[in-house]
Coordinates of C-alpha atoms and ligand atoms in Angstrom, one line a residue:
M1 CA 333.2 113.8 -53.6
K2 CA 334.5 111.1 -51.1
V3 CA 335.2 107.7 -52.5
Q4 CA 334.0 104.9 -50.3
S5 CA 335.0 101.2 -50.4
T6 CA 333.0 98.5 -48.9
S7 CA 336.0 96.6 -47.8
P8 CA 338.9 97.4 -45.7
I9 CA 342.0 98.1 -47.9
V10 CA 345.6 96.7 -47.5
V11 CA 347.8 98.8 -49.7
V12 CA 351.0 97.0 -50.5
A13 CA 353.7 99.3 -52.2
N14 CA 357.5 99.8 -52.3
R15 CA 357.2 102.9 -50.1
L16 CA 355.1 103.8 -47.1
P17 CA 352.9 106.9 -47.8
F18 CA 355.4 109.1 -45.8
C19 CA 359.1 109.1 -45.3
L20 CA 360.9 109.0 -41.9
G21 CA 363.3 111.8 -40.9
T22 CA 364.8 113.2 -37.7
N23 CA 363.7 116.5 -36.4
P24 CA 366.8 118.5 -36.0
E25 CA 365.6 120.2 -32.9
T26 CA 364.4 117.2 -30.8
G27 CA 366.4 114.5 -32.6
Q28 CA 363.4 112.3 -32.7
L29 CA 362.1 110.4 -35.7
V30 CA 359.2 112.1 -37.5
R31 CA 357.0 111.6 -40.6
K32 CA 358.0 113.6 -43.7
Q33 CA 355.4 113.9 -46.4
C34 CA 355.9 112.7 -50.0
A35 CA 352.7 114.4 -51.4
G36 CA 352.2 112.4 -54.6
G37 CA 348.8 112.1 -56.3
L38 CA 348.6 108.5 -55.5
V39 CA 349.0 109.0 -51.8
T40 CA 346.6 111.9 -51.9
A41 CA 344.0 109.6 -53.4
V42 CA 344.6 106.3 -51.7
A43 CA 345.5 107.3 -48.2
P44 CA 342.1 108.8 -47.3
V45 CA 340.3 105.6 -48.3
V46 CA 342.8 103.5 -46.2
V47 CA 342.1 105.8 -43.3
E48 CA 338.4 105.6 -43.7
T49 CA 338.2 101.8 -44.0
Q50 CA 340.5 101.4 -41.1
G51 CA 342.8 99.8 -43.7
L52 CA 346.5 99.1 -43.4
W53 CA 349.6 100.0 -45.6
V54 CA 352.5 97.8 -46.0
G55 CA 355.9 99.3 -47.4
W56 CA 359.4 100.3 -46.8
S57 CA 359.9 103.2 -44.4
G58 CA 363.3 104.2 -45.8
L59 CA 365.1 102.4 -42.9
H60 CA 366.9 99.0 -42.8
L61 CA 367.2 96.3 -40.4
E62 CA 370.8 97.7 -39.3
D63 CA 369.0 100.9 -38.3
N64 CA 367.6 99.0 -35.1
N65 CA 364.0 98.6 -36.1
V66 CA 362.9 102.0 -35.3
A67 CA 359.2 102.5 -34.4
I68 CA 356.9 104.4 -36.7
P69 CA 356.0 107.7 -35.1
E70 CA 352.5 109.0 -34.9
A71 CA 351.5 112.0 -37.2
D72 CA 352.2 115.5 -35.9
P73 CA 349.1 117.0 -34.3
N74 CA 349.2 119.9 -36.7
D75 CA 349.6 117.5 -39.7
Q76 CA 347.0 118.5 -42.4
T77 CA 348.1 116.1 -45.1
P78 CA 346.1 113.0 -46.4
T79 CA 348.2 110.4 -44.1
A80 CA 347.7 112.4 -41.0
G81 CA 344.8 110.1 -40.2
L82 CA 346.9 107.0 -40.6
K83 CA 347.9 105.7 -37.1
S84 CA 351.2 104.1 -36.7
N85 CA 349.5 100.6 -36.0
Q86 CA 348.0 100.9 -39.5
V87 CA 351.4 100.8 -41.1
L88 CA 353.4 97.7 -41.5
P89 CA 357.0 98.6 -42.4
V90 CA 359.4 96.2 -44.3
N91 CA 362.5 95.9 -42.4
V92 CA 365.2 94.0 -44.2
P93 CA 369.0 94.2 -44.4
K94 CA 370.3 96.9 -46.6
K95 CA 372.1 94.6 -49.0
L96 CA 369.0 92.6 -49.8
F97 CA 367.0 95.8 -50.2
D98 CA 369.6 97.2 -52.6
D99 CA 369.9 94.1 -54.6
Y100 CA 366.1 94.1 -55.0
Y101 CA 365.5 97.9 -55.6
N102 CA 368.6 99.0 -57.4
G103 CA 369.7 95.8 -58.8
C104 CA 366.3 94.4 -60.1
C105 CA 363.5 96.9 -60.0
N106 CA 365.5 100.0 -61.3
A107 CA 368.1 98.1 -63.3
T108 CA 365.8 95.6 -65.0
F109 CA 362.2 96.3 -64.8
W110 CA 362.4 100.1 -65.3
P111 CA 364.3 100.1 -68.6
L112 CA 362.8 96.9 -69.9
F113 CA 359.2 98.2 -69.2
H114 CA 360.0 101.4 -70.8
S115 CA 361.1 99.5 -73.9
M116 CA 364.7 100.4 -73.5
P117 CA 366.1 96.8 -73.3
D118 CA 369.8 97.8 -74.0
R119 CA 369.8 99.7 -70.7
A120 CA 368.4 96.6 -68.7
T121 CA 370.6 94.2 -66.9
F122 CA 369.5 90.5 -66.2
Q123 CA 371.2 89.0 -63.1
A124 CA 370.0 85.9 -61.4
D125 CA 371.1 87.1 -57.9
K126 CA 369.2 90.3 -58.2
W127 CA 366.1 88.5 -59.4
D128 CA 366.6 86.2 -56.3
A129 CA 366.7 89.3 -54.0
Y130 CA 363.4 90.5 -55.8
R131 CA 361.7 87.1 -55.1
Q132 CA 362.9 87.3 -51.4
M133 CA 361.7 90.8 -51.0
N134 CA 358.2 90.0 -52.6
A135 CA 358.1 87.0 -50.1
E136 CA 358.6 89.4 -47.3
F137 CA 356.1 92.0 -48.6
A138 CA 353.6 89.0 -49.0
R139 CA 354.5 87.8 -45.3
L140 CA 353.5 91.1 -43.9
T141 CA 350.5 91.5 -46.0
V142 CA 349.1 88.2 -44.7
E143 CA 350.0 89.6 -41.1
A144 CA 347.7 92.6 -42.2
V145 CA 344.9 90.3 -43.4
K146 CA 345.0 88.5 -40.1
R147 CA 344.6 91.6 -38.3
L148 CA 341.8 92.8 -40.2
S149 CA 340.0 89.5 -39.8
E150 CA 340.0 90.4 -36.0
T151 CA 339.1 93.9 -36.3
H152 CA 336.5 93.4 -39.3
P153 CA 335.1 89.9 -38.7
G154 CA 333.0 88.8 -41.6
E155 CA 334.6 91.4 -44.0
V156 CA 336.6 90.4 -47.1
P157 CA 339.7 92.8 -47.2
L158 CA 340.9 94.2 -50.6
V159 CA 344.6 93.7 -51.0
W160 CA 345.9 96.3 -53.5
L161 CA 349.6 95.6 -54.8
H162 CA 351.2 98.5 -56.6
D163 CA 353.8 98.7 -59.1
Y164 CA 356.8 96.7 -60.8
H165 CA 358.1 96.3 -57.3
M166 CA 355.5 94.0 -56.3
M167 CA 354.8 91.4 -59.2
L168 CA 355.6 88.3 -57.4
A169 CA 353.9 88.7 -54.1
A170 CA 350.2 87.9 -55.1
N171 CA 350.5 84.0 -55.2
T172 CA 352.3 83.7 -51.8
I173 CA 349.6 86.0 -50.3
R174 CA 346.8 83.8 -51.8
E175 CA 348.4 80.5 -50.9
K176 CA 348.9 81.5 -47.2
C177 CA 345.4 83.3 -46.8
D178 CA 343.7 80.0 -48.2
E179 CA 345.7 77.8 -45.7
L180 CA 344.5 80.2 -42.9
N181 CA 341.0 80.3 -44.5
L182 CA 341.1 84.0 -44.7
P183 CA 339.1 85.2 -47.8
I184 CA 340.6 88.1 -49.7
K185 CA 340.3 90.0 -53.0
M186 CA 343.4 91.0 -54.6
A187 CA 344.3 93.5 -57.3
F188 CA 347.4 94.9 -58.9
F189 CA 348.0 98.3 -60.6
L190 CA 351.0 99.0 -62.7
H191 CA 352.2 102.6 -62.8
I192 CA 354.6 102.1 -65.8
P193 CA 354.0 101.0 -69.2
F194 CA 353.5 97.1 -69.9
P195 CA 355.6 96.6 -73.1
S196 CA 354.8 94.2 -76.0
W197 CA 355.7 90.6 -75.9
D198 CA 358.9 91.1 -78.0
I199 CA 360.2 93.1 -75.1
V200 CA 358.9 91.0 -72.1
R201 CA 360.3 87.7 -73.6
L202 CA 363.9 89.1 -73.1
F203 CA 363.4 88.7 -69.5
P204 CA 364.8 85.3 -68.7
W205 CA 362.1 84.5 -66.0
D206 CA 359.2 85.9 -67.9
D207 CA 356.9 83.0 -67.1
E208 CA 357.3 83.3 -63.4
L209 CA 356.7 87.1 -63.8
L210 CA 353.5 86.7 -65.6
Q211 CA 352.2 84.0 -63.4
G212 CA 353.0 86.2 -60.3
I213 CA 350.9 89.1 -61.7
L214 CA 348.0 86.7 -62.7
G215 CA 348.0 85.6 -58.8
C216 CA 345.5 88.7 -58.6
D217 CA 341.8 88.9 -59.5
S218 CA 341.9 92.2 -61.1
I219 CA 344.9 93.8 -62.9
G220 CA 345.0 97.5 -63.8
F221 CA 347.1 99.2 -66.4
H222 CA 346.9 102.9 -67.5
I223 CA 345.8 102.3 -71.1
E224 CA 344.3 99.8 -73.4
D225 CA 347.5 99.3 -75.2
Y226 CA 349.3 98.1 -72.1
C227 CA 346.4 95.8 -71.1
L228 CA 346.4 94.2 -74.6
N229 CA 350.2 93.8 -74.4
F230 CA 349.7 91.9 -71.2
I231 CA 347.0 89.7 -72.6
D232 CA 349.2 89.0 -75.4
C233 CA 352.1 87.8 -73.2
C234 CA 349.7 85.6 -71.2
Q235 CA 348.5 83.9 -74.3
R236 CA 351.8 83.5 -76.1
R237 CA 354.1 82.6 -73.1
L238 CA 351.8 80.8 -70.8
G239 CA 349.2 79.4 -73.4
C240 CA 346.4 81.0 -71.4
R241 CA 342.8 81.1 -72.8
V242 CA 342.2 84.9 -73.4
D243 CA 339.3 87.0 -74.3
R244 CA 340.6 90.4 -75.8
Q245 CA 337.1 91.9 -76.1
Q246 CA 336.2 91.5 -72.6
M247 CA 339.8 91.7 -71.4
L248 CA 339.8 88.4 -69.4
V249 CA 342.7 85.8 -69.0
E250 CA 342.1 82.3 -67.7
H251 CA 344.9 80.9 -65.5
N252 CA 344.8 78.1 -63.0
S253 CA 341.2 77.6 -63.2
R254 CA 340.6 81.4 -62.3
T255 CA 339.4 84.1 -64.5
V256 CA 341.5 87.2 -64.1
S257 CA 340.0 90.6 -65.2
I258 CA 342.4 93.2 -67.0
N259 CA 341.3 96.8 -67.0
P260 CA 342.5 100.0 -68.5
L261 CA 342.5 102.7 -65.4
P262 CA 344.0 105.7 -66.6
I263 CA 345.3 107.5 -63.4
S264 CA 345.0 111.1 -62.8
I265 CA 345.5 114.0 -60.4
P266 CA 343.5 115.7 -57.6
Y267 CA 342.3 118.3 -60.0
E268 CA 340.6 120.7 -57.8
R269 CA 343.6 120.8 -55.4
F270 CA 345.9 122.0 -58.2
V271 CA 343.2 124.6 -59.3
Q272 CA 343.2 126.0 -55.9
L273 CA 347.0 126.0 -55.6
A274 CA 347.2 127.9 -58.8
E275 CA 344.6 130.4 -57.8
K276 CA 346.4 131.2 -54.6
A277 CA 350.1 130.8 -55.7
P278 CA 352.0 134.2 -55.9
Q279 CA 353.5 135.0 -59.2
V280 CA 357.1 133.7 -59.3
V281 CA 358.1 133.8 -62.9
K282 CA 356.6 136.5 -65.4
N283 CA 358.2 139.6 -63.8
N284 CA 361.8 138.0 -63.8
L285 CA 361.7 136.4 -67.3
H286 CA 361.2 137.5 -70.8
E287 CA 357.8 137.3 -72.3
Q288 CA 357.1 133.7 -73.1
L289 CA 357.9 130.9 -70.8
L290 CA 358.5 127.3 -71.9
L291 CA 358.3 124.8 -69.1
A292 CA 359.3 121.3 -68.5
V293 CA 359.1 119.4 -65.3
D294 CA 360.4 116.0 -64.8
R295 CA 362.2 113.5 -62.4
L296 CA 365.7 113.5 -63.8
D297 CA 365.3 110.1 -65.7
Y298 CA 366.4 108.8 -69.2
T299 CA 362.8 107.9 -70.1
K300 CA 361.6 111.6 -69.8
G301 CA 363.5 112.8 -73.0
L302 CA 365.2 115.9 -71.3
V303 CA 368.2 115.8 -73.8
H304 CA 365.9 115.5 -76.8
R305 CA 363.8 118.3 -75.7
I306 CA 366.7 120.7 -75.0
K307 CA 368.1 119.9 -78.5
A308 CA 364.8 120.7 -80.1
F309 CA 364.7 124.0 -78.2
E310 CA 368.3 124.7 -79.6
T311 CA 367.0 124.0 -83.2
L312 CA 364.2 126.4 -82.6
L313 CA 366.6 129.2 -81.7
Q314 CA 368.6 128.3 -84.7
K315 CA 365.7 128.3 -87.1
H316 CA 363.9 131.3 -85.4
P317 CA 366.6 133.8 -84.3
E318 CA 363.6 136.3 -83.9
Q319 CA 362.8 134.3 -80.8
I320 CA 366.0 135.2 -79.1
E321 CA 365.2 137.3 -76.0
H322 CA 361.6 136.5 -76.4
V323 CA 361.4 133.1 -75.0
T324 CA 362.9 131.4 -72.0
F325 CA 363.1 127.7 -71.4
L326 CA 362.5 126.7 -67.8
Q327 CA 363.6 123.0 -67.0
V328 CA 362.8 121.8 -63.6
A329 CA 364.3 118.5 -62.7
V330 CA 364.0 116.7 -59.5
P331 CA 367.1 114.5 -58.7
S332 CA 366.2 110.8 -58.9
R333 CA 368.2 107.7 -58.3
T334 CA 371.3 109.8 -57.7
D335 CA 373.4 106.8 -56.5
V336 CA 373.0 105.2 -60.0
K337 CA 375.8 105.7 -62.6
E338 CA 373.4 106.2 -65.6
Y339 CA 371.5 108.9 -63.8
Q340 CA 374.7 110.6 -62.8
E341 CA 375.8 110.5 -66.5
L342 CA 372.4 111.9 -67.6
K343 CA 373.0 114.7 -65.2
E344 CA 376.4 115.5 -66.5
E345 CA 375.2 115.4 -70.1
L346 CA 372.4 117.7 -69.2
D347 CA 374.7 120.1 -67.5
Q348 CA 377.1 120.1 -70.4
I349 CA 374.3 120.7 -73.2
I350 CA 372.6 123.3 -71.3
G351 CA 375.9 125.2 -70.7
R352 CA 376.8 124.8 -74.3
I353 CA 373.3 126.3 -75.6
N354 CA 373.5 129.1 -73.1
G355 CA 377.0 129.9 -74.2
R356 CA 376.0 129.9 -77.7
F357 CA 372.8 132.1 -77.6
S358 CA 373.0 134.2 -74.4
T359 CA 373.0 138.0 -74.8
P360 CA 374.0 140.4 -71.9
N361 CA 370.4 140.6 -70.7
W362 CA 369.1 137.1 -71.3
S363 CA 369.9 133.3 -71.2
P364 CA 367.9 130.9 -73.1
I365 CA 367.8 128.0 -70.5
R366 CA 367.1 128.3 -67.0
Y367 CA 367.7 125.0 -65.1
I368 CA 366.4 124.1 -61.6
Y369 CA 367.9 120.8 -60.4
G370 CA 365.9 120.1 -57.2
C371 CA 362.5 119.7 -55.7
V372 CA 360.3 122.8 -55.8
S373 CA 357.4 123.3 -53.4
Q374 CA 353.7 122.6 -54.7
D375 CA 353.0 126.3 -54.6
Q376 CA 355.9 127.2 -56.7
L377 CA 355.1 124.4 -59.1
A378 CA 351.4 125.5 -59.5
A379 CA 352.7 129.1 -60.2
F380 CA 355.2 127.8 -62.8
Y381 CA 352.4 125.6 -64.5
R382 CA 349.9 128.7 -64.4
D383 CA 352.4 131.2 -65.8
A384 CA 353.9 129.0 -68.6
S385 CA 353.0 129.8 -72.3
V386 CA 353.9 126.3 -73.2
A387 CA 354.5 123.1 -71.3
V388 CA 356.6 120.6 -73.0
V389 CA 355.9 117.1 -71.8
T390 CA 357.9 114.8 -74.1
P391 CA 358.9 111.5 -72.6
L392 CA 360.4 109.0 -74.8
R393 CA 358.2 106.4 -72.8
D394 CA 355.9 107.0 -69.8
G395 CA 353.1 105.0 -68.2
M396 CA 351.0 108.0 -67.8
N397 CA 352.7 111.3 -66.9
L398 CA 350.9 113.4 -64.3
V399 CA 352.8 116.7 -65.1
A400 CA 350.8 117.1 -68.3
K401 CA 347.6 116.9 -66.2
E402 CA 348.9 119.2 -63.4
F403 CA 349.8 121.8 -66.1
V404 CA 346.2 121.8 -67.5
A405 CA 344.7 121.9 -64.0
C406 CA 346.9 124.9 -63.2
Q407 CA 346.0 127.0 -66.4
T408 CA 343.6 129.3 -64.5
G409 CA 344.9 132.5 -66.3
E410 CA 345.9 133.2 -70.0
P411 CA 345.7 129.9 -71.7
G412 CA 348.8 128.4 -72.7
V413 CA 349.6 125.2 -74.9
L414 CA 350.6 121.5 -74.1
I415 CA 353.0 119.7 -76.2
L416 CA 352.8 116.2 -75.6
S417 CA 354.5 113.0 -76.6
P418 CA 352.4 110.2 -78.0
F419 CA 354.7 107.8 -76.1
A420 CA 353.2 108.9 -72.7
G421 CA 350.1 107.3 -71.8
A422 CA 348.5 110.7 -71.3
G423 CA 348.9 111.2 -75.1
T424 CA 346.2 108.7 -75.7
S425 CA 343.4 110.9 -74.1
M426 CA 344.7 114.5 -74.2
H427 CA 343.7 114.9 -77.9
E428 CA 343.8 118.8 -77.9
A429 CA 347.5 118.9 -77.1
L430 CA 350.0 119.3 -79.9
H431 CA 351.5 115.8 -80.3
V432 CA 355.1 115.4 -81.3
N433 CA 357.6 112.7 -81.6
P434 CA 360.5 113.5 -79.4
Y435 CA 363.0 111.9 -81.6
E436 CA 362.2 114.1 -84.7
T437 CA 364.2 117.2 -83.4
N438 CA 363.2 119.4 -86.5
E439 CA 359.6 118.7 -86.4
F440 CA 359.7 119.2 -82.6
A441 CA 361.2 122.6 -83.0
D442 CA 358.4 123.5 -85.5
T443 CA 355.9 122.4 -83.0
I444 CA 357.4 124.5 -80.3
Y445 CA 357.2 127.4 -82.7
R446 CA 353.5 126.7 -83.5
A447 CA 352.9 126.5 -79.9
L448 CA 354.5 129.9 -79.2
T449 CA 352.7 131.7 -81.9
M450 CA 349.3 130.0 -81.7
P451 CA 346.5 132.5 -81.8
K452 CA 344.5 133.1 -78.6
D453 CA 341.2 131.6 -79.8
E454 CA 342.7 128.3 -80.6
R455 CA 344.6 128.2 -77.3
E456 CA 341.5 129.0 -75.4
L457 CA 339.6 126.2 -77.0
R458 CA 342.1 123.6 -76.8
M459 CA 342.7 124.4 -73.1
K460 CA 339.0 124.6 -72.3
L461 CA 338.5 121.0 -73.6
L462 CA 341.7 119.6 -72.0
R463 CA 340.7 121.1 -68.7
R464 CA 336.9 119.9 -69.0
R465 CA 338.2 116.3 -69.4
E466 CA 340.9 116.3 -66.6
R467 CA 338.2 117.9 -64.3
E468 CA 335.7 115.3 -64.9
Y469 CA 338.2 112.3 -64.8
D470 CA 340.2 113.1 -61.8
V471 CA 342.1 110.9 -59.5
N472 CA 338.8 110.1 -57.6
F473 CA 337.3 109.0 -60.9
W474 CA 340.3 106.5 -61.1
L475 CA 339.9 105.4 -57.7
R476 CA 336.2 104.8 -58.3
S477 CA 336.7 102.8 -61.5
F478 CA 339.2 100.8 -59.7
L479 CA 337.0 99.8 -56.9
K480 CA 334.3 98.8 -59.3
T481 CA 336.6 96.5 -61.0
V482 CA 336.8 94.5 -57.7
D483 CA 333.1 95.3 -56.7
C484 CA 334.2 97.2 -53.9
L485 CA 332.6 100.7 -54.7
N486 CA 330.2 102.0 -52.2
D487 CA 328.7 104.7 -54.7
D488 CA 326.5 104.3 -57.7
N489 CA 328.0 107.5 -59.4
K490 CA 328.2 106.3 -63.1
S491 CA 330.4 107.9 -65.8
M492 CA 331.9 106.9 -69.2
A493 CA 335.6 106.3 -69.4
P494 CA 337.7 109.0 -70.8
G495 CA 337.2 109.2 -74.4
Ligands
ADQ1 P1 356.8 109.4 -62.3 O1 357.8 108.7 -63.4 O2 357.4 109.9 -61.2 O3 355.6 108.4 -62.1 P2 354.9 111.5 -63.3 O4 353.8 110.9 -63.6 O5 355.2 112.5 -64.3 O6 356.3 110.6 -63.3 O7 354.9 112.2 -61.9 C1 355.9 113.0 -61.4 C2 355.4 113.8 -60.2 O8 356.6 114.4 -59.5 C3 354.5 114.9 -60.5 O9 353.4 114.8 -59.7 C4 355.3 116.2 -60.4 O10 354.4 117.3 -60.0 C5 356.3 115.8 -59.5 N1 357.4 116.7 -59.8 C6 358.1 116.5 -60.9 N2 359.2 117.4 -60.8 C7 359.2 118.0 -59.6 C8 360.0 119.1 -58.8 N3 361.0 119.6 -59.4 N4 359.5 119.4 -57.7 C9 358.4 118.9 -57.2 N5 357.8 117.9 -57.7 C10 358.1 117.7 -58.9 C11 355.2 107.1 -62.4 C12 355.1 106.8 -63.9 C13 354.2 107.8 -64.6 C14 352.8 107.7 -63.8 C15 352.9 107.9 -62.4 C16 351.6 107.7 -61.6 O11 356.4 106.7 -64.4 O12 354.0 107.5 -66.0 O13 352.0 108.8 -64.4 O14 353.8 106.9 -61.8 O15 351.1 106.4 -62.0

């Protein structure tokens, strides 16, 4: 069902909903898709409300201010309807962008918000670059609101800020729009965890950060725990009056609502992909397939998982030649040293385990380091006996949900970490602490040997929940929090 918003939406995110690349034949700049769940869900609403999207195009000021191309006439993707004049690209010098993106977003907020403070760096100059970049995102957003006041007179636009890249933009946008007498609604959604006060207080400019987020009218996190952490920080650091029951925070004479909004996937699209995708795995591999799919990131627990698989083979030698572990890892932040080191560690450990257990006809671990197509991914999900989704910490984790949606054939088993947001609602998965290697190996064994009727029941319940609470449900729930939903379809939140 189509989700309709009563207001034109301005999405403000670090990235535009497509990347720019050069067509090798014509040499011209073209749009390339990044078909994430968020873009699939949100882009149609921006198109339909004739809204705008503010973000970085992948180019810098030094690239000579290249114009955004129109979509290819054959483009069938959700962003195809987005005209080039609906996109406001952020264009800044490379050094400023690097300091903000690598120096602050990825080196400070990413590890800190995943409760890994020892990996975080706190540098005043990088924080300053973050401030400057947020001011630039804010400037373009005000530009977008001005344009909408001309094309949609009398309507109040909804400005929707996304993620940890955009935590300081709200107050600047609000002040400028007030000055220009442009009414707006403003919301923020965080895609990663919001950690506890003990962690947040390590950030030297924590008060500025919290006040930045509180500039919005409605703030969304994936799960209740993150909401409560945020409320706790506002009370303890800023002395705000809070209502934990109703999830409200008073700040600067405004009342801000905090909302648990568990993100999800376009469920039906994954079902269709799985139903159509050709078989790519079972004929080549031995009997049971254990699958893991992640961005190659230290929060995703890849090394812990592979060690647990090694322990399984050690404890259950009868599984040798009967189970294969397929790890698909998308390269991520490849210019950052920590990510390069993780890749080396993974290469080494996989090599060691394969050397230790391989037989002439079988290797225990298959490892794809790269992006796979959506078709291929759906086939992997469909044909896997067990998916192992065991991050050390994760805002939500969409892989767990995509696996469940694609399980259209013989039912498999989901192993899930309680440290992923998804762990709070996907009750029928087998939950395991990724740090407990022995227990982890036993859980894999239990999954591999689970009777069919139990697998069927668990998968049926998991699929039912994900079908109902898909990404459109998330979008509708969000629009309700800002009174912008043009639809009276009511449902309970996921239990
Ligand atoms: P991510 O950290 O990127 O997202 P996740 O939610 O697991 O994590 O999404 C990863 C996406 O990448 C999935 O859609 C998956 O299909 C895709 N993907 C992974 N490996 C791939 C491969 N090899 N080839 C192609 N595609 C691949 C952040 C937060 C999460 C939160 C999301 C959404 O860290 O916790 O769930 O945002 O809010």
